[in-house]
Coordinates of C-alpha atoms in Angstrom, one line a residue:
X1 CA -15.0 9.6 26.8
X2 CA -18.9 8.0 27.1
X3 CA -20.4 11.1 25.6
X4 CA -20.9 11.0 21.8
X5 CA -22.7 14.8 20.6
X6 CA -25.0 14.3 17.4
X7 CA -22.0 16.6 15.4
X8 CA -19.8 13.7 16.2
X9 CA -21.9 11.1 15.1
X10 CA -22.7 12.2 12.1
X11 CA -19.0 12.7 11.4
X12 CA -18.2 9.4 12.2
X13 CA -21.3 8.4 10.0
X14 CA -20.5 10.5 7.3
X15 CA -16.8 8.9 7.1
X16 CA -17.9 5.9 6.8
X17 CA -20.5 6.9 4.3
X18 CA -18.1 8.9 2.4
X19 CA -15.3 5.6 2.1
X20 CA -18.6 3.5 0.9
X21 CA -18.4 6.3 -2.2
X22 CA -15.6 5.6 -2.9
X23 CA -15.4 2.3 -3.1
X24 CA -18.2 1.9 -5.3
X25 CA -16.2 3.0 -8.7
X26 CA -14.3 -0.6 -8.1
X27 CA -18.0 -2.5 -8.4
X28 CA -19.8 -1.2 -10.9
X29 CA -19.5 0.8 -14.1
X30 CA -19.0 4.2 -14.5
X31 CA -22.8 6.1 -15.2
X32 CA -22.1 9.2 -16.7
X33 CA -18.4 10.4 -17.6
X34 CA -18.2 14.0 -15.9
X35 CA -18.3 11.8 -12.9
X36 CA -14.9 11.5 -11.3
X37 CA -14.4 7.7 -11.1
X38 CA -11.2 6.7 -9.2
X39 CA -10.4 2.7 -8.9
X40 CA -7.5 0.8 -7.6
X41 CA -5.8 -0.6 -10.5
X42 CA -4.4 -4.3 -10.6
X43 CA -0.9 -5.0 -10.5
X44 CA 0.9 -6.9 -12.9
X45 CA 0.7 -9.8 -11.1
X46 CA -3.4 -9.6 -10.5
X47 CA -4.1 -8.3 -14.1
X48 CA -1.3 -9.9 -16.2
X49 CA 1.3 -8.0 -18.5
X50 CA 4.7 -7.8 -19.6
X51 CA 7.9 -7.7 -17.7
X52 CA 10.8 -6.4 -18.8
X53 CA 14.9 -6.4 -17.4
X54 CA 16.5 -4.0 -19.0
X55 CA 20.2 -3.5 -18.5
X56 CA 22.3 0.0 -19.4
X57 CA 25.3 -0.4 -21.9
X58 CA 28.0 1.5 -19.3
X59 CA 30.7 0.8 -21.5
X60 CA 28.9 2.6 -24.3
X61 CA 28.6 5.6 -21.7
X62 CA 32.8 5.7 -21.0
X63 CA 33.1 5.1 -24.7
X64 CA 31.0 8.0 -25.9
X65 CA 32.5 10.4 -23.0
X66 CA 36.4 9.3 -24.7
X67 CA 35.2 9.8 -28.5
X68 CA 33.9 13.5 -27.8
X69 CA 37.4 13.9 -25.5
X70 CA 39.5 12.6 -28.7
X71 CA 37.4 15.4 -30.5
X72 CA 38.0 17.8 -27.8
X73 CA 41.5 16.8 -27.7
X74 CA 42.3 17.4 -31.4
X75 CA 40.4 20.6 -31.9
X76 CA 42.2 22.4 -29.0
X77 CA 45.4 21.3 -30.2
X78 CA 44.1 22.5 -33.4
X79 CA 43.3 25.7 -32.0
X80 CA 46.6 26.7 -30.1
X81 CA 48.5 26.0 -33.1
X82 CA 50.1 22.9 -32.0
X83 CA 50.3 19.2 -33.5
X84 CA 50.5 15.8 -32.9
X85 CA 51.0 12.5 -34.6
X86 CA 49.3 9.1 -34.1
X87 CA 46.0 10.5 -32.2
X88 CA 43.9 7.3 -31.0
X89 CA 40.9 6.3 -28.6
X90 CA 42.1 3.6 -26.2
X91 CA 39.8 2.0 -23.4
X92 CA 40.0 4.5 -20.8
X93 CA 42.5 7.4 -22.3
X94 CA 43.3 9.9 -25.4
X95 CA 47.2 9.6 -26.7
X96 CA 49.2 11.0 -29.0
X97 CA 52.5 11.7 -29.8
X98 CA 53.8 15.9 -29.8
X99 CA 54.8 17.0 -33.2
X100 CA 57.9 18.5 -31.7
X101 CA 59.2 17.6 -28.0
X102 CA 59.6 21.3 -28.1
X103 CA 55.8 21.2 -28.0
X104 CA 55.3 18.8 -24.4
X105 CA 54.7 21.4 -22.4
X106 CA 52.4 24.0 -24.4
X107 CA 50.3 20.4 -25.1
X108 CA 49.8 19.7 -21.3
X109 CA 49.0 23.4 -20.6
X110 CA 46.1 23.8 -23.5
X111 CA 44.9 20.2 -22.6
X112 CA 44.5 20.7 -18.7
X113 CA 42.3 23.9 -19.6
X114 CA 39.9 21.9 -20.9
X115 CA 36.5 22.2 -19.6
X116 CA 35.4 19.3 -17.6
X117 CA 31.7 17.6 -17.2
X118 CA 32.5 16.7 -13.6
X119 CA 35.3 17.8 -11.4
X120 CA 38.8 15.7 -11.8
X121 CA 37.1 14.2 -14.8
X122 CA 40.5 13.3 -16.4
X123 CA 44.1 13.9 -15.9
X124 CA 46.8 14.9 -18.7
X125 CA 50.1 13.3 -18.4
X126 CA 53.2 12.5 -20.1
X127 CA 55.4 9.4 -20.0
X128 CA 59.0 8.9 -20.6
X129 CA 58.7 8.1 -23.9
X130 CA 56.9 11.9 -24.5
X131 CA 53.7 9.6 -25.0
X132 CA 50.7 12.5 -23.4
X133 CA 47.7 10.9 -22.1
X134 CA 44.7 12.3 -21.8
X135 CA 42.8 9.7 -18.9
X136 CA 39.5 10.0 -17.4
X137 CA 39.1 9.3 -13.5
X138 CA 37.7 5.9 -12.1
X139 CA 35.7 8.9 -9.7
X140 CA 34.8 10.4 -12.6
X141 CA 33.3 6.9 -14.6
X142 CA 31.5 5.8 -11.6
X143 CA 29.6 9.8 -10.9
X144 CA 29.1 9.3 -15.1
X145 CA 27.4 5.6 -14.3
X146 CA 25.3 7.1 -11.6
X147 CA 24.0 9.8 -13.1
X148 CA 23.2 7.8 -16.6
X149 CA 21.1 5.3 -14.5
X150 CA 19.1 7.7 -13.4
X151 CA 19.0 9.6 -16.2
X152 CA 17.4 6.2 -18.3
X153 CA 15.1 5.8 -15.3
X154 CA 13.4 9.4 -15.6
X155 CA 13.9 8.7 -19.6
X156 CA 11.7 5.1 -19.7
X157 CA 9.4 6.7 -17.4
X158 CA 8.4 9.5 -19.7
X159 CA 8.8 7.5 -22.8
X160 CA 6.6 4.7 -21.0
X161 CA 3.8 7.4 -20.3
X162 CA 3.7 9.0 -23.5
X163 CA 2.6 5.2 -25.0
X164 CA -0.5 5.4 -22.1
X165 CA -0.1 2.3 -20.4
X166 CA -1.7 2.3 -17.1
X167 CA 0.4 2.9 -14.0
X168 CA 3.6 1.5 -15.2
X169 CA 6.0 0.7 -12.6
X170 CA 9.7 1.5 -13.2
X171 CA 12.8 0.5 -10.1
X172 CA 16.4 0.0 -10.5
X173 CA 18.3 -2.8 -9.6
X174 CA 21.4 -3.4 -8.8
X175 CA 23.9 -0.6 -10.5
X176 CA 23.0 -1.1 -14.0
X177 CA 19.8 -2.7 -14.2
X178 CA 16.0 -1.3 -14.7
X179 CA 13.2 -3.7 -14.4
X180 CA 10.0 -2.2 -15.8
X181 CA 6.3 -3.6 -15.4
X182 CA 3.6 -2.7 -17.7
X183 CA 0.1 -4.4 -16.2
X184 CA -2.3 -5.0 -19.2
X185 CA 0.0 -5.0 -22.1
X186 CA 0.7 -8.9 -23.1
X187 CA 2.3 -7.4 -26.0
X188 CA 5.3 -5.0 -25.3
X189 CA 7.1 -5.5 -28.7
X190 CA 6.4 -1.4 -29.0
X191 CA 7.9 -0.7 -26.1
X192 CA 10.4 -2.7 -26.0
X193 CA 11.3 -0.7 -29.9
X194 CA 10.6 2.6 -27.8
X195 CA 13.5 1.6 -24.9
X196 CA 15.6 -0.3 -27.3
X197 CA 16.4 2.9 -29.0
X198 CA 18.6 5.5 -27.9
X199 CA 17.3 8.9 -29.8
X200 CA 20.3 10.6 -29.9
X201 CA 20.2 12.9 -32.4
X202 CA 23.1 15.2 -33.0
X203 CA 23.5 17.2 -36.2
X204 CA 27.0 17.0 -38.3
X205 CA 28.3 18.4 -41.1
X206 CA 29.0 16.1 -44.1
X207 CA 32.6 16.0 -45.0
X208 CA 32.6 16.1 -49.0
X209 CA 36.1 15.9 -49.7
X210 CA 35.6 12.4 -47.3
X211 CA 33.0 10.7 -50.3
X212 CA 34.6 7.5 -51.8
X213 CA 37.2 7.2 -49.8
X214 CA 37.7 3.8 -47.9
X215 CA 39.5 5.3 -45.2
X216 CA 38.1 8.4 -43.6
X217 CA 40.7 11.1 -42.1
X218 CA 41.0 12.5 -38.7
X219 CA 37.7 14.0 -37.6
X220 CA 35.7 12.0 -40.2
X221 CA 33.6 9.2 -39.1
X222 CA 31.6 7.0 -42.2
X223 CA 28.0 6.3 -40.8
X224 CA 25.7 4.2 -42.2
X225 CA 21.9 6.1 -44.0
X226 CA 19.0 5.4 -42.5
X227 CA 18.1 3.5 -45.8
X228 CA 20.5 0.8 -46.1
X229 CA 19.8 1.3 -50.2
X230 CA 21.5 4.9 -49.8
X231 CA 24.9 3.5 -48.7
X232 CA 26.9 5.4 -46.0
X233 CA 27.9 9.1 -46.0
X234 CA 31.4 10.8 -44.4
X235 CA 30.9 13.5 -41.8
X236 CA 32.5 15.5 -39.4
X237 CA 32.8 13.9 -35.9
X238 CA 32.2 17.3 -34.3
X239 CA 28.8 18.2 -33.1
X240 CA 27.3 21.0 -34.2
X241 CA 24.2 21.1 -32.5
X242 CA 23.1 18.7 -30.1
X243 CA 19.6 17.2 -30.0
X244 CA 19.6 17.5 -26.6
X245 CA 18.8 21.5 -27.5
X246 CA 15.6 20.0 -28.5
X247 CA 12.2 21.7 -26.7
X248 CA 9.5 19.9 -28.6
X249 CA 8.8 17.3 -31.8
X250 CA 5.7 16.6 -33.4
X251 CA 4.7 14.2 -36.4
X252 CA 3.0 16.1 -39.5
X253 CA 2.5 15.1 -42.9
X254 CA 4.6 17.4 -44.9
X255 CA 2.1 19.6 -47.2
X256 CA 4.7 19.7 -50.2
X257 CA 5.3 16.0 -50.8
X258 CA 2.3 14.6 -48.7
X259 CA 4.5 12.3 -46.8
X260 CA 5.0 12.2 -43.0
X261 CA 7.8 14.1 -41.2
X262 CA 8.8 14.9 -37.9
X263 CA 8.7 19.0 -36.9
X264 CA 11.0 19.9 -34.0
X265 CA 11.9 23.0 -32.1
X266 CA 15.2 24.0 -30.5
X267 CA 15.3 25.8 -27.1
X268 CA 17.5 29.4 -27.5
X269 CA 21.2 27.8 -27.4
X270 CA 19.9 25.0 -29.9
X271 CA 18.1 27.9 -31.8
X272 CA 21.5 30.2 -31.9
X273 CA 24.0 27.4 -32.7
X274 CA 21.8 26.0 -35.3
X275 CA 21.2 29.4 -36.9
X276 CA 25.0 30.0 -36.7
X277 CA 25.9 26.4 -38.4
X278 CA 23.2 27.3 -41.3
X279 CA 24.4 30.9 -42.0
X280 CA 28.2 30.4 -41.9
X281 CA 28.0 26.7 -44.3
X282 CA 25.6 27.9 -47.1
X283 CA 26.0 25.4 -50.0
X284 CA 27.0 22.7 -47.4
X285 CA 25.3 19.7 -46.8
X286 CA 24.2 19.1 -43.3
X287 CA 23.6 15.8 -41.5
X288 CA 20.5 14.7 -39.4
X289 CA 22.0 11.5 -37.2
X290 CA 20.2 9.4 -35.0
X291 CA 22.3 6.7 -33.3
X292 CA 24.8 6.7 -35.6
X293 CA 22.3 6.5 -38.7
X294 CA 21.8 9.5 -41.0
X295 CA 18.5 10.3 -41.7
X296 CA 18.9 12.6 -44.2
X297 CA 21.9 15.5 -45.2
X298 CA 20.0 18.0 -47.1
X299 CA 22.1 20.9 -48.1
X300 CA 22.1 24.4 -46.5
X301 CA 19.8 27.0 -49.1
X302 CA 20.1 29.6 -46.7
X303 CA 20.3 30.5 -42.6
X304 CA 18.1 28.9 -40.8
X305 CA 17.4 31.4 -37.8
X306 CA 13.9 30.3 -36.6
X307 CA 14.9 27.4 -34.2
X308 CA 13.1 24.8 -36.0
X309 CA 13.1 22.4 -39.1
X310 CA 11.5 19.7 -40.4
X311 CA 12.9 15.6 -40.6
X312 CA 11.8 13.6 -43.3
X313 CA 12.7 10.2 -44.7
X314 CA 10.0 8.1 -46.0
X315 CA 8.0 7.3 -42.8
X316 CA 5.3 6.0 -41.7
X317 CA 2.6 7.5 -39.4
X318 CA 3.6 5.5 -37.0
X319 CA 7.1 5.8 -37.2
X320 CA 6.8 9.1 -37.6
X321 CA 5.0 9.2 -34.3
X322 CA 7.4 7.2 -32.5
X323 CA 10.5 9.4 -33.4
X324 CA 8.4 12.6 -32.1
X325 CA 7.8 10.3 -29.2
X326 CA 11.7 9.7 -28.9
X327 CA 12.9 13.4 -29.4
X328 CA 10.6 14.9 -26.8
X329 CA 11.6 12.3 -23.9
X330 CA 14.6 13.2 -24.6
X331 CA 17.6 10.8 -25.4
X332 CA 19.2 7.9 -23.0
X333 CA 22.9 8.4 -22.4
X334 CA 23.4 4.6 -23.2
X335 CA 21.6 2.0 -25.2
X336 CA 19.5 -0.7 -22.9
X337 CA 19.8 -4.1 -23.0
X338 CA 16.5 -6.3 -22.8
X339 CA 18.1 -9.4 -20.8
X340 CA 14.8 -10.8 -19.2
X341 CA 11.2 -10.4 -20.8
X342 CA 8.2 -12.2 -18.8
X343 CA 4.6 -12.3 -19.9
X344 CA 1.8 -13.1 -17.5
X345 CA -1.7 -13.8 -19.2
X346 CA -4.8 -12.0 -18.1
X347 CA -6.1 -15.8 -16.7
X348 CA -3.6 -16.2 -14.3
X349 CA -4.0 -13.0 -13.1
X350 CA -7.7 -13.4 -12.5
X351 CA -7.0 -17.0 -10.9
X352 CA -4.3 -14.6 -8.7
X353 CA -7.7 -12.2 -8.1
X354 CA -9.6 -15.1 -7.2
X355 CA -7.1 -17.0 -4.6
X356 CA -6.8 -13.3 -3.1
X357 CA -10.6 -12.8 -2.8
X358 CA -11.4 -16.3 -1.1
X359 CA -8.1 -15.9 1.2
X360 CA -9.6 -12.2 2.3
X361 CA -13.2 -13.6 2.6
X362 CA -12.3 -17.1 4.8
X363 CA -10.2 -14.6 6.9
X364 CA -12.8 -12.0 7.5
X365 CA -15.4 -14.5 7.9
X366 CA -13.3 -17.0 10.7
X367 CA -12.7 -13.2 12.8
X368 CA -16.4 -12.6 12.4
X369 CA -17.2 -16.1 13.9
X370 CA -14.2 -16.3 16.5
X371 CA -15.5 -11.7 17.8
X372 CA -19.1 -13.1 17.7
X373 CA -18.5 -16.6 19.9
X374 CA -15.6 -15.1 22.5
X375 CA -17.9 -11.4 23.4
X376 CA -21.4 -11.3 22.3
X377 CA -23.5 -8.5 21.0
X378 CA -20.1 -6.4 21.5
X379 CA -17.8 -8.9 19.0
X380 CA -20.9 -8.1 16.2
X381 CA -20.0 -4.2 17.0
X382 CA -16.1 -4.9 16.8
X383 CA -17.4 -7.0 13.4
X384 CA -19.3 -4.1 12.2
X385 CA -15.9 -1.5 13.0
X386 CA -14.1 -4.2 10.8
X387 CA -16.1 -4.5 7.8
X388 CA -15.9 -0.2 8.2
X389 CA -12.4 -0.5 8.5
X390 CA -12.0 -2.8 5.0
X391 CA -13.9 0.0 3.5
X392 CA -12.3 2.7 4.3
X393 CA -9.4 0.5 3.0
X394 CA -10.5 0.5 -0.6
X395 CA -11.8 3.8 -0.3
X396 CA -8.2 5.2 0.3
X397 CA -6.5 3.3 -2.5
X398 CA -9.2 3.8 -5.3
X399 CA -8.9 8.0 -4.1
X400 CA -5.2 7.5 -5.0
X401 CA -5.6 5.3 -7.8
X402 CA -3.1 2.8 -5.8
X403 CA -2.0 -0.2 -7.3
X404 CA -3.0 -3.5 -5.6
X405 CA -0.7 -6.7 -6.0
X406 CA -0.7 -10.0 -4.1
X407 CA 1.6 -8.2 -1.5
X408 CA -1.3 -5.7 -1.0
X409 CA -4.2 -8.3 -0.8
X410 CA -1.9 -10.0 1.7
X411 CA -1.4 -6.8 3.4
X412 CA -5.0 -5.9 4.0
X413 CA -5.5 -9.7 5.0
X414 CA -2.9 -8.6 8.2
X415 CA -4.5 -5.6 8.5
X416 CA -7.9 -7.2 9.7
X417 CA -6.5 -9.5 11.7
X418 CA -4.3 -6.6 13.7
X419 CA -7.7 -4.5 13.5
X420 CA -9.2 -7.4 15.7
X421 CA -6.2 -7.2 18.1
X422 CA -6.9 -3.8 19.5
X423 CA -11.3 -4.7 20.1
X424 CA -9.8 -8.0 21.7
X425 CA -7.3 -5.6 24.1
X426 CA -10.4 -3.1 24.8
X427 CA -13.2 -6.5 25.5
X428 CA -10.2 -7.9 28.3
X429 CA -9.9 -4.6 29.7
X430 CA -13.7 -4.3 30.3
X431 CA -13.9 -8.4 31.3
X432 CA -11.0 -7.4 34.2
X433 CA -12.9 -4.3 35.6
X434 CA -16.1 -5.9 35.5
X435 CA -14.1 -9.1 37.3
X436 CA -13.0 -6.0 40.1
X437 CA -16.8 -5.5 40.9
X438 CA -16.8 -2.1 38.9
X439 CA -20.7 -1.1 37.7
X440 CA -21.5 -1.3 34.0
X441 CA -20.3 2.2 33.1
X442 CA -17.3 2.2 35.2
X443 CA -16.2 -0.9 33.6
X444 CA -16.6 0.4 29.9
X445 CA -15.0 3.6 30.5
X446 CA -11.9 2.1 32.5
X447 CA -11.7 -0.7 29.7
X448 CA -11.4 2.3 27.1
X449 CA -9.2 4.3 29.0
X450 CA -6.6 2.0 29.8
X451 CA -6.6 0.2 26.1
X452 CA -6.6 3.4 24.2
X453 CA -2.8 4.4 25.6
X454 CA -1.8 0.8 24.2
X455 CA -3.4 0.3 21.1
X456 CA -2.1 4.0 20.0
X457 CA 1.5 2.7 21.3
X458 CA 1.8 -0.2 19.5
X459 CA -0.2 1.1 16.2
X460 CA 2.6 3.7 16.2
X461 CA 5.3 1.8 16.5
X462 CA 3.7 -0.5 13.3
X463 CA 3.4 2.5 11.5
X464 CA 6.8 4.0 11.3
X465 CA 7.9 0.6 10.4
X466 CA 5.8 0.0 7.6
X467 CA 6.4 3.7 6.7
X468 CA 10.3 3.0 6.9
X469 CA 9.2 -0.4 4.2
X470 CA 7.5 1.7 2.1
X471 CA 10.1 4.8 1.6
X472 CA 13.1 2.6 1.3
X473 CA 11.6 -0.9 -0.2
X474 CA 10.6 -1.6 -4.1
X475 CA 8.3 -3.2 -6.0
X476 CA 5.8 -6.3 -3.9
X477 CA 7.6 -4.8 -0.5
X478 CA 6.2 -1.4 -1.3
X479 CA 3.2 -2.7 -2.1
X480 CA 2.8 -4.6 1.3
X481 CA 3.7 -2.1 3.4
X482 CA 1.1 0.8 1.8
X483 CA -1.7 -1.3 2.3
X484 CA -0.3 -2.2 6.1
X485 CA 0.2 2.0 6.4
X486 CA -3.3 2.7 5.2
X487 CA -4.8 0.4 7.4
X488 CA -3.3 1.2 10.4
X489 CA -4.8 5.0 9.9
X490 CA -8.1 3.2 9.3
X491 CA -7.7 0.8 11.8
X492 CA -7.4 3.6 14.5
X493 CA -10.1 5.3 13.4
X494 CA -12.7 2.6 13.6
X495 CA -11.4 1.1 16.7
X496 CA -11.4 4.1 19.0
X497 CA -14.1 5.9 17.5
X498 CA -16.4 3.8 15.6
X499 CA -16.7 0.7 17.5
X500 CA -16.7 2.9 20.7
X501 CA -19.7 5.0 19.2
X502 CA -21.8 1.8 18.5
X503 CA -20.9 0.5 22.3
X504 CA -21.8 3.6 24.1
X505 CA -25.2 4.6 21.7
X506 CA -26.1 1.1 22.9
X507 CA -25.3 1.6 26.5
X508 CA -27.1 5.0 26.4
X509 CA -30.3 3.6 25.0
X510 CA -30.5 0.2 27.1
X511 CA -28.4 1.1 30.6
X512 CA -27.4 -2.7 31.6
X513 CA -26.9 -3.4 34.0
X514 CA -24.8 -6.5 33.1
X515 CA -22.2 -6.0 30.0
X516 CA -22.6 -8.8 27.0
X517 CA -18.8 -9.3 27.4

């Protein structure tokens, strides 16, 4: 317990010496490149940026689901040979009419073999007026809801990465909400056209026999072009290969008319339905939609077999870029809403850095003061352990590249302050068993002994709670309670080992024979 080997002190040295590294790369400027040069990065609310509240469209999720079920709903009718009259979309169900009441039955049997996304997505009924109704499940909406927020949250996080802003932060709140922070960017309009736009592409066949008229029939929806000077084009509302298929998308300037297209790449289903569609419709025109816009229906020369193909449409580089950008995050199940946007200039978050800095400093320096007045030469050591201690802070965050926000500064303003705790517990100790007539020796290693057992208690207890804060909390909380966790660790170490050190190399090379405590 007294006994520090010169292996052990040069570990503890070489800690500290090492945490001094690494906080370096957050005070100066990088020398040379190959050197790795890890910093803590500023939150939004230290280095100013954009806010943004985005909200997901969940009736556009249950309407989507019932317009592929009326689809569904039709075709295997279709396909069992039976028919129906007056087929329509309602808010939460698919009805029609039988063709013949003969029919009733042979209807509910095909229908309630339909495949389902989720189990007891929908139920197939019929009321006394032979009405059949094909309903989805309250179950089955709220699974769809839950899964589509966190289906948008993975997909703003990719598409959020792909523009290179700087440790975004992305939480959910609430059922249908996504609040995303982007620290350095004062001007999201970009990203806020990246997460304003669904990208789902789905490819259609264009129903020809459809063109001119003003009303479309069954299976035939009229979509807008891409280029409101085109006009609109019929086609088929079933999908015939889903973008979702898609594996990659790049932008390229086309070599044959020197304009910029977007190249994409289906995965092996994509790849085999879209070589199927191409063989078996030569001559046809096929449509290229992207939320409900067609981009372009070329026709069909010959099968397409290679899994690929090539979008054009007049764009721009980067427009181009942007769709590629789209296609290989991959596309949201609903449209987002922007309901809240907040900017915070890079001036108030350098006044935010300041107010930090001088509340951290006036703290450290008022414990320095109150550890140097109340025990002597061994408050400068506990001083010393502390200044270690906010070291090894920053050296911890910068090798993770955490983000620091007010919360944090706050956080590593507590941390100190508990740091100070556990030299104040070990000085009493000593100041008791000197006060029992104990020598010099005795005194510091009873003081040690008997504090150590407490400070590791309650430390411990601190810890799991903060740990608790930082697993299940979001956003400043989490924040908080890293910088709380990380000192904690540090706080140990340079209590019980550092400060320790300095006391007993001290007591080894003087032997008191009166403690300055």
């Amino acid at each position: 317990m007294m006994y520090y080997s010169r292996l052990k002190m040069a570990s503890v040295l070489g800690v500290c010496l090492i945490g001094l590294a690494l906080c370096l790369p957050n005070f100066i400027r990088q020398p040379v490149a190959s050197i790795p040069w890890r910093q803590i990065h500023l939150g939004l609310d230290l280095r100013g940026g954009s806010y943004l509240l985005l909200q997901v469209d969940m009736q556009s999720v249950t309407s989507d689901r019932l317009r592929t079920l009326t689809d569904e709903t039709r075709q295997t009718l279709l396909k069992n040979g039976l028919g129906y009259r007056n087929l329509t979309t309602g808010a939460r169900a698919v009805t029609f009419t039988p063709r013949a009441p003969t029919e009733a039955e042979a209807d509910l049997k095909a229908l309630r073999a339909m495949p389902m996304n989720v189990p007891s997505e929908f139920t197939v009924t019929q009321a006394p007026d032979g009405l059949v109704s094909v309903a989805l499940s309250d179950e089955a909406s709220h699974q769809r809801a839950r899964d589509a927020i966190t289906q948008s949250i993975e997909i703003v996080r990719r598409r959020i990465d792909a523009t290179g802003a700087i440790d975004p932060q992305i939480t959910r709140q609430g059922e249908d909400r996504i609040i995303v922070e982007l620290p350095g960017i004062s001007d999201p309009e970009r990203v806020k056209h990246l997460l304003g736009t669904t990208a789902k592409m789905t490819f259609h066949l264009v129903a020809d026999s459809a063109i001119g008229s003003a009303v479309p029939p069954p299976g035939v929806t009229i979509l807008p072009m891409s280029d409101a000077a085109l006009g609109t084009l019929p086609v088929y509302n079933h999908v015939d290969v889903d973008g979702a298929d898609l594996t990659n998308a790049s932008a390229s300037i086309d070599q044959q008319s020197g304009e910029w297209a977007v190249n994409f790449t289906f995965d092996s289903v994509g790849a085999r339905q879209f070589g199927e569609v191409t063989r078996t419709n030569v001559g046809k025109r096929f449509a290229i939609v992207l939320d409900n816009k067609v981009i372009e229906a070329p026709v069909i020369r010959t099968a397409i077999t290679g899994g690929s193909g090539q979008i054009t449409g007049g764009f721009s580089a980067q427009q181009a870029t942007d769709m590629a950008l789209l296609l290989r995050a991959g596309a949201l199940p609903a449209p987002l809403n922007v309901i809240e946007q907040r900017s915070i200039g890079p001036s108030l978050g350098a006044d935010s850095i300041r107010a930090g800095a001088m509340s951290l400093l006036a703290g450290l320096v008022l414990v320095i003061v109150f550890m140097a007045l109340f025990y002597g030469r061994f408050g400068w050591y506990a001083n010393i352990a502390l200044l270690a201690n906010l070291v090894l802070m920053i050296a911890i965050l910068s090798m993770f590249e955490a983000t620091l926000t007010l919360p944090g500064m706050a956080g590593m303003l507590l941390t100190l302050g508990m740091a100070v705790d556990a030299n104040i517990l070990i000085n009493e100790r000593i100041r008791e068993e000197i006060a029992r007539g104990r020598t010099a020796l005795q005194a510091m290693q009873a003081g040690f002994e008997r504090a150590t057992s407490t400070i590791i208690d309650s430390n411990a207890t601190a810890l799991l709670a903060h740990v608790m804060l930082f697993v299940f909390g979001t956003g400043p909380v989490k924040g908080f309670a890293l910088t709380i966790t990380i000192g904690i660790v540090t706080t140990l170490f340079t209590t019980l080992v550092l400060s320790r050190m300095l006391m007993v190399r001290w007591y080894a090379r003087t032997r008191p024979t009166v403690l300055p405590v």
